[in-house]
XYZ file of C-alpha atoms in Angstrom:
542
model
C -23.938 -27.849 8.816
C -22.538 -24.412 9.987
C -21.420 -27.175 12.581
C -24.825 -28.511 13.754
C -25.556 -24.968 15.269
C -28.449 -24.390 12.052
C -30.426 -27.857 13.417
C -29.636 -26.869 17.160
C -31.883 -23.711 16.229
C -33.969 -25.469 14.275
C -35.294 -28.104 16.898
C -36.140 -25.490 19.395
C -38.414 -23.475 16.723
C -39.480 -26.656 15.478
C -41.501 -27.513 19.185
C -42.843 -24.312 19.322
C -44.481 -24.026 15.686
C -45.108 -27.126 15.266
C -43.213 -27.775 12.129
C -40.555 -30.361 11.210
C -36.762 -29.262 11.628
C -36.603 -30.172 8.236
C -38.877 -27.049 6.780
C -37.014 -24.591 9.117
C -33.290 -25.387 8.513
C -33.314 -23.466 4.978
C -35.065 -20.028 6.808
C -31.897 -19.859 9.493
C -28.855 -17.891 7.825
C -25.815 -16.954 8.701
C -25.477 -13.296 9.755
C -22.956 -11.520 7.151
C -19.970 -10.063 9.266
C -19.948 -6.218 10.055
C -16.716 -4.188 10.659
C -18.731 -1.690 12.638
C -20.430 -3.837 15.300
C -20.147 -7.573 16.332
C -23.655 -8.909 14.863
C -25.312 -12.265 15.764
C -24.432 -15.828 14.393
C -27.455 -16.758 12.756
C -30.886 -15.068 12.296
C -34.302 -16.566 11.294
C -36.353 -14.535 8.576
C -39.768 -14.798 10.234
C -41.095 -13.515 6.815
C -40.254 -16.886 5.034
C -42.347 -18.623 7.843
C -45.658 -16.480 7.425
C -46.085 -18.729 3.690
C -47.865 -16.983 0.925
C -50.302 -15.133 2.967
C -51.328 -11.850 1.160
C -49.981 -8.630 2.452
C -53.319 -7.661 4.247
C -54.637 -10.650 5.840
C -51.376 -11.528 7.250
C -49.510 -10.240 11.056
C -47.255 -7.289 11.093
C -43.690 -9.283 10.538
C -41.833 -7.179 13.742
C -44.948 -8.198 16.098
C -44.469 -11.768 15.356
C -40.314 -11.237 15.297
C -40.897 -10.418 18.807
C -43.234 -12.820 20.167
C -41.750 -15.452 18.816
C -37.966 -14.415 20.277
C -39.854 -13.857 23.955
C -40.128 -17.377 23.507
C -37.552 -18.907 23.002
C -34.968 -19.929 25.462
C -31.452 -19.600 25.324
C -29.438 -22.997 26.275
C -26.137 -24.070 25.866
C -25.513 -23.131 22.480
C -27.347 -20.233 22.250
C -26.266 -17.382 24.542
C -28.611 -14.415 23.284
C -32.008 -14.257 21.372
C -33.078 -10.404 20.159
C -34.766 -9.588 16.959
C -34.169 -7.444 14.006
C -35.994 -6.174 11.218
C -38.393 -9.023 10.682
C -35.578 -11.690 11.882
C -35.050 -13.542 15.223
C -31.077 -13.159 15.973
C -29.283 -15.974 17.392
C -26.015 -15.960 18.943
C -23.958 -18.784 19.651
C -22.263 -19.622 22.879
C -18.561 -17.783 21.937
C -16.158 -21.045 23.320
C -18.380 -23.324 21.856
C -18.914 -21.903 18.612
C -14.890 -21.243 18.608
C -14.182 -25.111 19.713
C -16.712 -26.531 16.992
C -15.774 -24.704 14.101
C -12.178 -25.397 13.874
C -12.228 -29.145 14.986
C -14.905 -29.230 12.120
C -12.667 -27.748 9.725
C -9.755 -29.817 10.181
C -12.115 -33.129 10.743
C -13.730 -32.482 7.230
C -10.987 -31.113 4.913
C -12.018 -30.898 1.865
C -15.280 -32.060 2.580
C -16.136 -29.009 4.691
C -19.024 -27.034 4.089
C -20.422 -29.831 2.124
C -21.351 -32.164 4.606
C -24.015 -29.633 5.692
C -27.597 -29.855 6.582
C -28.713 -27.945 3.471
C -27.204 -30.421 0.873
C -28.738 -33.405 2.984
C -31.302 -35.629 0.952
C -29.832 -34.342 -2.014
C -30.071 -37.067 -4.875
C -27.067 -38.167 -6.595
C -27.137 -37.413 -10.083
C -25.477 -38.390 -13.303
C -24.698 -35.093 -14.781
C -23.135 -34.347 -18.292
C -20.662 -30.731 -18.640
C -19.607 -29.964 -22.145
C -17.327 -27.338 -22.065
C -14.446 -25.867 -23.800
C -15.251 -27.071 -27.496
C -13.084 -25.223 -29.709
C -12.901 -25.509 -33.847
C -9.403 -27.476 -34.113
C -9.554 -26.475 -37.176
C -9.255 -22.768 -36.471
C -6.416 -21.226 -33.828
C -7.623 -21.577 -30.167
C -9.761 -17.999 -29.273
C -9.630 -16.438 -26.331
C -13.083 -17.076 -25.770
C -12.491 -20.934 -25.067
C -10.808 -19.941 -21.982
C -14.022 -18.669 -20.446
C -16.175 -21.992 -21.619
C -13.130 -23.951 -19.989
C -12.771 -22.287 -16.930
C -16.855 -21.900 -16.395
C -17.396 -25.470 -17.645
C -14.186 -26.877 -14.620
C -15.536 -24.760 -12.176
C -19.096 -26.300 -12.725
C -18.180 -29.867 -12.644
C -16.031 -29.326 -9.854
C -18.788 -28.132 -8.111
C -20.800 -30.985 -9.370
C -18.752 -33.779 -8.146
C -17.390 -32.050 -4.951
C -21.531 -32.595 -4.081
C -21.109 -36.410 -4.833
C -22.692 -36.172 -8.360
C -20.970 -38.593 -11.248
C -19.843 -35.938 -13.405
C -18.608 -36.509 -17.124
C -16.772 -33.584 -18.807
C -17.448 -34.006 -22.802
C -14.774 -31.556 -25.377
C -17.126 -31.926 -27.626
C -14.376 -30.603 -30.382
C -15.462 -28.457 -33.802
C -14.030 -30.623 -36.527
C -16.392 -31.159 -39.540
C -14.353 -31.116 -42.852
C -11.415 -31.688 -41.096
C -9.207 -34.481 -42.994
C -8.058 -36.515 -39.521
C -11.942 -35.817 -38.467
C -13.145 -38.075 -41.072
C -11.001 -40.836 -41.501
C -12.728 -43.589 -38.529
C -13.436 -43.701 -34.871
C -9.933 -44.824 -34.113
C -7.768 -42.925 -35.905
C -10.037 -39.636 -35.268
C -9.510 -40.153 -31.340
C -5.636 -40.261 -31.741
C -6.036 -37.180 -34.105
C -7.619 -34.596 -31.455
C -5.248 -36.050 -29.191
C -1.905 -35.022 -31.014
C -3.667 -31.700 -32.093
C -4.756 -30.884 -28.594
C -1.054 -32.132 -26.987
C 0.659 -29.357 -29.040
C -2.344 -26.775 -28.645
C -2.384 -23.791 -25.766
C -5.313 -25.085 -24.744
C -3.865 -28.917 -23.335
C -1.102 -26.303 -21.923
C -3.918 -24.674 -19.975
C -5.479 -27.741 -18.987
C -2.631 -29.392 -17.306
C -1.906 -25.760 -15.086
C -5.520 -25.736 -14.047
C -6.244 -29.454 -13.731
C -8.824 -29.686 -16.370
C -9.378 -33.509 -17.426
C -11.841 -34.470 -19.777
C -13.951 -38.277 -19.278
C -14.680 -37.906 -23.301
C -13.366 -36.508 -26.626
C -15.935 -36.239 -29.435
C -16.467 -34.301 -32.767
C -18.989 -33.226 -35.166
C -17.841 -35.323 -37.686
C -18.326 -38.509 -35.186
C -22.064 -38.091 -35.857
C -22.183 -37.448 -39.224
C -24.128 -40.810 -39.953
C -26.259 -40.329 -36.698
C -27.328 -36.828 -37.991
C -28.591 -38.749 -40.832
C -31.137 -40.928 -38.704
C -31.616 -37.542 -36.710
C -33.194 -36.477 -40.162
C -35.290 -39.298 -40.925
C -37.016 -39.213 -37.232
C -37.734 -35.262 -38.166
C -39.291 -36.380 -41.149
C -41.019 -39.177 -40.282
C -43.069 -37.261 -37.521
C -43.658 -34.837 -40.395
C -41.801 -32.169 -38.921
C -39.638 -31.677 -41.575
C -40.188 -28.929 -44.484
C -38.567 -28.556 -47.646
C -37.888 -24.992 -48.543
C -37.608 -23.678 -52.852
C -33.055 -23.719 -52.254
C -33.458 -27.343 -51.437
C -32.423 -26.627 -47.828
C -34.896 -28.750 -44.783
C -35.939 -26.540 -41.940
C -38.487 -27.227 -38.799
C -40.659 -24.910 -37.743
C -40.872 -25.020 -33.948
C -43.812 -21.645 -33.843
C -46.387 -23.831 -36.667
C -47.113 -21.321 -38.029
C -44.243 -19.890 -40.000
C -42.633 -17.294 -37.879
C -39.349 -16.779 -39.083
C -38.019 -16.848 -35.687
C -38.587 -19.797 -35.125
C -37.410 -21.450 -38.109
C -34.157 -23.839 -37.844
C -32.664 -24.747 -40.788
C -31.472 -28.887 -40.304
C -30.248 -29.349 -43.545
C -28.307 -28.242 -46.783
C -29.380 -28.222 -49.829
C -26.613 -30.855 -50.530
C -28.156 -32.963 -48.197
C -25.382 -32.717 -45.464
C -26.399 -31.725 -41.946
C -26.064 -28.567 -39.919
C -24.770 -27.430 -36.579
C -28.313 -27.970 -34.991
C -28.992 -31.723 -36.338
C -26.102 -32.641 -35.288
C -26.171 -31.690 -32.123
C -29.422 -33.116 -31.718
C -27.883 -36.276 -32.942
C -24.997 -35.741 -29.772
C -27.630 -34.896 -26.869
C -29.401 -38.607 -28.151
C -25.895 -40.479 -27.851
C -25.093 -39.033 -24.513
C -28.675 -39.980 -23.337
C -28.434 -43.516 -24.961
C -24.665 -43.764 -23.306
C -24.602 -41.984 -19.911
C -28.981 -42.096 -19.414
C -27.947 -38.602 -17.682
C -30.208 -36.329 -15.440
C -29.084 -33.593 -16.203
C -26.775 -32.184 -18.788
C -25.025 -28.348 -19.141
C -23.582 -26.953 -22.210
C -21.284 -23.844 -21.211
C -20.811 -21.838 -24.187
C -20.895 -17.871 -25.176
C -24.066 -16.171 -24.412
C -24.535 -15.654 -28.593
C -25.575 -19.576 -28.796
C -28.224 -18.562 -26.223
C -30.998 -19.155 -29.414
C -29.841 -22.624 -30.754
C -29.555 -24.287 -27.396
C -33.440 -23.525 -27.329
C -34.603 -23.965 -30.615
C -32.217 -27.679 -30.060
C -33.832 -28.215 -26.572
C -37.903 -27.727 -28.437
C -37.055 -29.728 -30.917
C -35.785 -32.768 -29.178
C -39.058 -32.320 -26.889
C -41.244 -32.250 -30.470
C -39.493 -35.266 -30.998
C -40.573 -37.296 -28.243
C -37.650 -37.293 -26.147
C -39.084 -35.432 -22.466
C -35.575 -35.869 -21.381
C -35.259 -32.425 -22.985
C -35.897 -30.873 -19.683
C -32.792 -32.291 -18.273
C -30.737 -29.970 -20.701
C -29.374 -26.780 -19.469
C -27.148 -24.148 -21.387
C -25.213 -22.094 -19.379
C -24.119 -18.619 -21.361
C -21.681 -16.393 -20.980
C -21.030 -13.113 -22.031
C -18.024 -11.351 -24.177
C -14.579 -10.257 -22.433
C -14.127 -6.673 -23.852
C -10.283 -5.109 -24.573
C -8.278 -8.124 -23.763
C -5.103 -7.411 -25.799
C -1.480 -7.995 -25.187
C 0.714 -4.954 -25.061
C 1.492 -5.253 -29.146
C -2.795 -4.196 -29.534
C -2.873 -7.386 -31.381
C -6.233 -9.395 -31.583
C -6.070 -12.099 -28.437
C -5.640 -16.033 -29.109
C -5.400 -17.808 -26.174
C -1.602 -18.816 -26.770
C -1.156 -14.712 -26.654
C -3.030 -14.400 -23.472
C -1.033 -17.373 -21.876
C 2.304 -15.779 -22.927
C 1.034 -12.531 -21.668
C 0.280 -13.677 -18.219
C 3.742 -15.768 -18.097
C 5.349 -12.515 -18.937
C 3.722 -9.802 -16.870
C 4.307 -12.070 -13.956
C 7.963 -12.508 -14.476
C 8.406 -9.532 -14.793
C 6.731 -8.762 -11.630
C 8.587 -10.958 -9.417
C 11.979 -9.946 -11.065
C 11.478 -5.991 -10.084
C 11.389 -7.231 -6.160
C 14.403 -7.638 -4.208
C 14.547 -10.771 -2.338
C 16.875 -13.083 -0.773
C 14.662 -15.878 -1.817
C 13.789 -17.390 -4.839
C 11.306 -19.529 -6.115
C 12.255 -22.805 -7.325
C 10.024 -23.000 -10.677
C 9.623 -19.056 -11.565
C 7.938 -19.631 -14.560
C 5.381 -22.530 -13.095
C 4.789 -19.869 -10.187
C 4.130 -17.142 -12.650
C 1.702 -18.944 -14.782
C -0.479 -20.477 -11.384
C -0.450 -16.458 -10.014
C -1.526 -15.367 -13.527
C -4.287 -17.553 -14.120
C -5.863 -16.963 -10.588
C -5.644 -13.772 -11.449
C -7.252 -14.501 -14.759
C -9.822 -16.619 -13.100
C -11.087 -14.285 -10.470
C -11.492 -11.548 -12.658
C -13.805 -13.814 -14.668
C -15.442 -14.387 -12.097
C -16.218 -11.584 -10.545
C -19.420 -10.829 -11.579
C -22.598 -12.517 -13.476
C -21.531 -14.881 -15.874
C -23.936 -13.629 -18.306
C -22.485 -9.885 -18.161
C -19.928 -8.650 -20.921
C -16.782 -7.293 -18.833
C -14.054 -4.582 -19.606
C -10.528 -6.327 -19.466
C -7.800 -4.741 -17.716
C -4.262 -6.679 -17.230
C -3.079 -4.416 -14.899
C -6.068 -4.358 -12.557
C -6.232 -8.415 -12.449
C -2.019 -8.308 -11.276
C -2.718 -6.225 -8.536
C -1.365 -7.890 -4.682
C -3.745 -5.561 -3.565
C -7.665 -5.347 -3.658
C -10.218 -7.856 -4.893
C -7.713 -10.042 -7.204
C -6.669 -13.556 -7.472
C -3.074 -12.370 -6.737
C -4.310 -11.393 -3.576
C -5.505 -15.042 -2.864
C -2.548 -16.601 -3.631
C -0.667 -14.490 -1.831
C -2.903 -14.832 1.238
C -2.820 -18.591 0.916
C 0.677 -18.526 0.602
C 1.647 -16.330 3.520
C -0.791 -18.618 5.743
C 1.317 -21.775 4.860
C 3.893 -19.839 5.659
C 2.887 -19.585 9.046
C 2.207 -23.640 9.741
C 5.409 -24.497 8.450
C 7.347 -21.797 10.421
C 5.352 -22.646 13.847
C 3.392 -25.476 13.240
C 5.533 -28.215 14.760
C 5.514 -27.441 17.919
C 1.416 -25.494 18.188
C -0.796 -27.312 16.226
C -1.575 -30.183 19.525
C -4.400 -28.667 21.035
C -5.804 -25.350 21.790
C -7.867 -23.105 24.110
C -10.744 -21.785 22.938
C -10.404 -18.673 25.422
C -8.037 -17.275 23.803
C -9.745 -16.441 20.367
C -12.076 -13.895 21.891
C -10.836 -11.099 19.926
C -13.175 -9.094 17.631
C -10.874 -10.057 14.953
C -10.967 -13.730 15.493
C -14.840 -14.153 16.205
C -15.414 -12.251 12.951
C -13.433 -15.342 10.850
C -15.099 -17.652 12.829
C -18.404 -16.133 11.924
C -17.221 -16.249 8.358
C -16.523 -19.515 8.033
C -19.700 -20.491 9.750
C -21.290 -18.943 6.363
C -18.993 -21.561 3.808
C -21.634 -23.981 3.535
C -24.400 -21.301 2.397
C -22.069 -20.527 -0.030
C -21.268 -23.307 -1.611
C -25.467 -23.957 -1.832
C -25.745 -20.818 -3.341
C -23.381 -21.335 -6.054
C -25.056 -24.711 -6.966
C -28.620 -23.400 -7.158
C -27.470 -20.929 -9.751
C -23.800 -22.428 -10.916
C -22.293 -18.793 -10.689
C -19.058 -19.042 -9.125
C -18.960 -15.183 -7.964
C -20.561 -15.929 -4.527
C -17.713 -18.023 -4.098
C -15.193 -15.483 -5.380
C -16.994 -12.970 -3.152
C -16.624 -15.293 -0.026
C -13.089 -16.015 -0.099
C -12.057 -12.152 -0.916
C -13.128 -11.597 2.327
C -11.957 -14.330 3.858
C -7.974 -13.434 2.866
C -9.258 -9.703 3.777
C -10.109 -10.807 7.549
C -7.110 -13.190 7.666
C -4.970 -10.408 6.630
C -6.346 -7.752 9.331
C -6.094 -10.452 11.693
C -2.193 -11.090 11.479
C -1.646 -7.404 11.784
C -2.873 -7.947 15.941
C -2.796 -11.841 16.163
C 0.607 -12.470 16.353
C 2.158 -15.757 16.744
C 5.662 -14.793 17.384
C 7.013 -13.848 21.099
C 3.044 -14.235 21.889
C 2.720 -17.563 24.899
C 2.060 -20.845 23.945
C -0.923 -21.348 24.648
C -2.389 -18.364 22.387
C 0.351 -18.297 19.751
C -1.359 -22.264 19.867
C -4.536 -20.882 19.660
C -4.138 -18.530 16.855
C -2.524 -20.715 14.668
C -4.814 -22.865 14.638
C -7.410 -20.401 13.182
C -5.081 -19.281 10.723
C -4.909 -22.964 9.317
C -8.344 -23.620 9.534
C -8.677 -20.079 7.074
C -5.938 -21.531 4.653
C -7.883 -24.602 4.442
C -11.040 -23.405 3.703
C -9.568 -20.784 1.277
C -7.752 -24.169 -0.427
C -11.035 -25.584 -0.634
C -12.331 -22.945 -2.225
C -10.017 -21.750 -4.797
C -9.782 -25.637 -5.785
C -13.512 -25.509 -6.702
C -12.443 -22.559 -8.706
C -9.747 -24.225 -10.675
C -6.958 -22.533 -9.219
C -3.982 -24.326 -7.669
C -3.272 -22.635 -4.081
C 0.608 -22.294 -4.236
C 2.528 -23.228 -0.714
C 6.035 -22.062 -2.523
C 4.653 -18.767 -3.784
C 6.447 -16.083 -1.610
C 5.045 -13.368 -0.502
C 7.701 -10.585 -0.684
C 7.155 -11.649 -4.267
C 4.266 -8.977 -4.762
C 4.800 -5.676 -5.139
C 3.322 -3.336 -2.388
C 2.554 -6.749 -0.332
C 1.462 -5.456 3.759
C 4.697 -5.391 5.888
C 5.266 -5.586 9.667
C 7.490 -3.563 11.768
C 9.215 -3.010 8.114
C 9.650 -6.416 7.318
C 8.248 -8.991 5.179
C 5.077 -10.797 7.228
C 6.228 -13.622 6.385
């Protein structure tokens, strides 16, 4: 992808080092924007082709840089070849790389950036997310927010790249009453508890759907076999309280000790999840499976993973826990510890609030809808800010700022862009020349969106959705310095044309991306609804 232009490049190097397309294609990057100079398009890191050469045997990285840019030709989609430090830059003919990137845009959709040349070959997998999980016994903590919103983002991701995701809430229940009482009955039970929970609340404003419901107590009797198989490979020790433990180390560090089994005889956390990841292997033969949970679990998910290996079952590889790490000083304005149905009311409220202290003309048809979408963007992207793994200092009033690095921001940017299509669309959005988005300001989005597709790869090698965050925070930060000189009104046709259509080819990408996220981009969400929103000339941009 990045429109064909990364192969392009790729064939030409390809001739002259005698290598397949195929082995370059993953060394060409897209050149990060700069505000203080126009850069190049895409650059080659002539490092990555030198291999594993030690440090002394090997060429001096500029010398080769430079021969290899002397040559190379440019054609007619590359206008300029120079070099940098260690790279080979590449720029891209300006109409054609203006002309390509929108019509690919708009061709794709949703699909853009993931049609590209670095996802192709890419197997399709059947991949297993359990996420969310919380004790329905207990009231719903804050901290199944972040497993929900982590685990959604994940399998978004997942099946946005073709995989056949299933999204398990695998649900604490064991010594619940209705957890107990039969297959049937025990489905329709988390149902009605989850229908009048916070959390179902949350899941219908953000999307989240789950394929499967499941508790603890649904493998009670599997845990049981579980047990046997433990002790009839002889892994299986009896301690002096009557309790059964394995010792993954052999040798008796207490480490590495797991304890399986009461003294009672009932079964623990561990043995029963050991008893789920069999199931799910026996039911969905999966090739992968992720279980998002809190960063604290970080220890059972590997003593769990060892012992399903010690137990014959090399599928264990294919199991992946994804941790995350503790939200610090969320608390709503009465200093009261957080549940999530406090942190839900809180957003509702702060946001109403918000959009009440603005005068406007115009209202928004479902206030309190509108409030909740802006407040859990908001909610999101601060999440997701940073490494998953990494504890993070809450702060309400820095996530419900219009200004700055916020999900407030996005909406609002996404908003005031459909703004724009559905004030001048009608009569603009035929056609368009290519010559007139030469401006600084344009070629810098179109560089940007060149880079979506890099992205999105990145964010699937690691699953951390901050590189996404990162990319569409400055995405709504170009847009927005680019409708300050890019206007569409009074402007003529043919560039008020022009223009628009880069502006919609922005929103759409910034759609795309907030989707993966699990936000909702809102068309009806005003912006002279946010305090200290940009104006123009004194009035509201949009």
């Amino acid at each position: 992808m990045a429109c064909g232009f990364r192969r392009s490049i790729a064939r030409q190097l390809s001739r002259l080092l005698d290598l397949p397309p195929e082995n370059l294609i993953k060394s060409i990057s897209a050149v990060p924007i700069s505000r203080k100079e126009e850069v190049a398009d895409f650059q080659l890191s002539v490092d990555s082709l030198l291999g594993n050469n030690n440090d002394h045997s090997r060429p001096d990285v500029q010398v080769q840089a430079t021969r290899l840019a002397e040559k190379l030709k440019c054609d007619t989609v590359v206008s300029e070849i120079s070099t940098g430090q260690g790279t080979v830059n590449f720029k891209i003919n300006r109409e054609l790389l203006t002309k390509t990137v929108l019509q690919q845009v708009i061709k794709d959709g949703s699909k853009y950036g993931l049609n590209s040349e670095l996802f192709s070959g890419l197997p399709q997998k059947k991949i297993v997310v359990e996420f969310s999980s919380p004790n329905v016994a207990k009231k719903f903590h804050v901290g199944h927010l972040r497993s929900t919103i982590i685990g959604n983002f994940i399998a978004n991701l997942k099946e946005a790249l073709g995989h056949q995701v299933t999204r398990i809430n695998y649900l604490g229940d064991w010594g619940m009453q209705f957890g107990l009482l039969g297959t049937g009955f025990q489905l329709f039970g988390y149902e009605e508890k989850l229908q009048s929970s916070p959390l179902q609340h949350l899941f219908e404003r953000l999307g989240v759907h789950f394929d499967e419901y499941s508790g603890e107590s649904f493998y009670c009797e599997k845990s049981q076999e579980v047990l046997k198989l433990l002790d009839s490979k002889g892994l299986l020790q009896k301690t002096i309280k009557g309790t059964a433990i394995v010792d993954l180390s052999g040798n008796g560090d207490p480490s590495s000790i797991c304890t399986v089994m009461r003294s009672d005889g009932t079964s623990l956390y561990a043995t029963r999840d050991l008893a789920a990841a069999i199931d799910r292997m026996e039911k969905y033969n999966f090739d992968t499976m992720i279980y998002v949970t809190d960063k604290g679990q970080k220890k059972h998910f590997q003593q769990v993973f060892q012992m399903l290996q010690i137990m014959g079952y090399d599928w264990a590889e294919r199991c992946q826990h994804v941790p995350f790490g503790v939200v610090q000083g969320m608390k709503t304005r009465r200093g009261e510890v957080t549940f999530l149905e406090d942190v839900l009311n809180e957003i509702r409220s702060r946001m109403l609030q918000n959009m009440a202290s603005i005068k406007t003309t115009k209202e928004v048809e479902n206030p309190q809808e509108t409030a909740e979408r802006v407040g859990l963007a908001a909610l999101i992207i601060q999440d997701f800010k940073g490494v998953l793994l990494s504890d993070y200092q809450f702060s309400w009033d820095r996530i419900f700022q219009s200004r700055g690095d916020t999900g407030v921001f996005l909406q609002y940017t996404h908003a005031r862009l459909h703004s724009l299509e559905e004030t001048f669309g009608c009569g603009y959005l035929n056609d368009f020349n290519t010559a007139c988005l030469q401006e600084p300001q344009s070629v810098s989005i179109l560089q940007h969106l060149l880079r979506f597709d890099e992205v999105l790869y990145r964010s699937s090698q690691d699953l951390q959705p901050r590189h996404i965050v990162s990319y569409l925070l400055t995405l709504s930060h170009l847009a927005g310095m680019a409708h300050k000189t890019l206007h569409i009104k009074d402007s003529p046709p043919e560039v008020a044309g022009a223009r628009l259509h880069l502006f919609r080819a922005v929103r759409s990408v910034l759609a795309n991306g907030m989707k993966l996220l699990g936000i909702t981009p809102l068309q009806v969400f005003l912006c002279c609804q946010i305090q200290h929103a940009p104006h123009h000339n004194g009035k509201s941009i949009c």
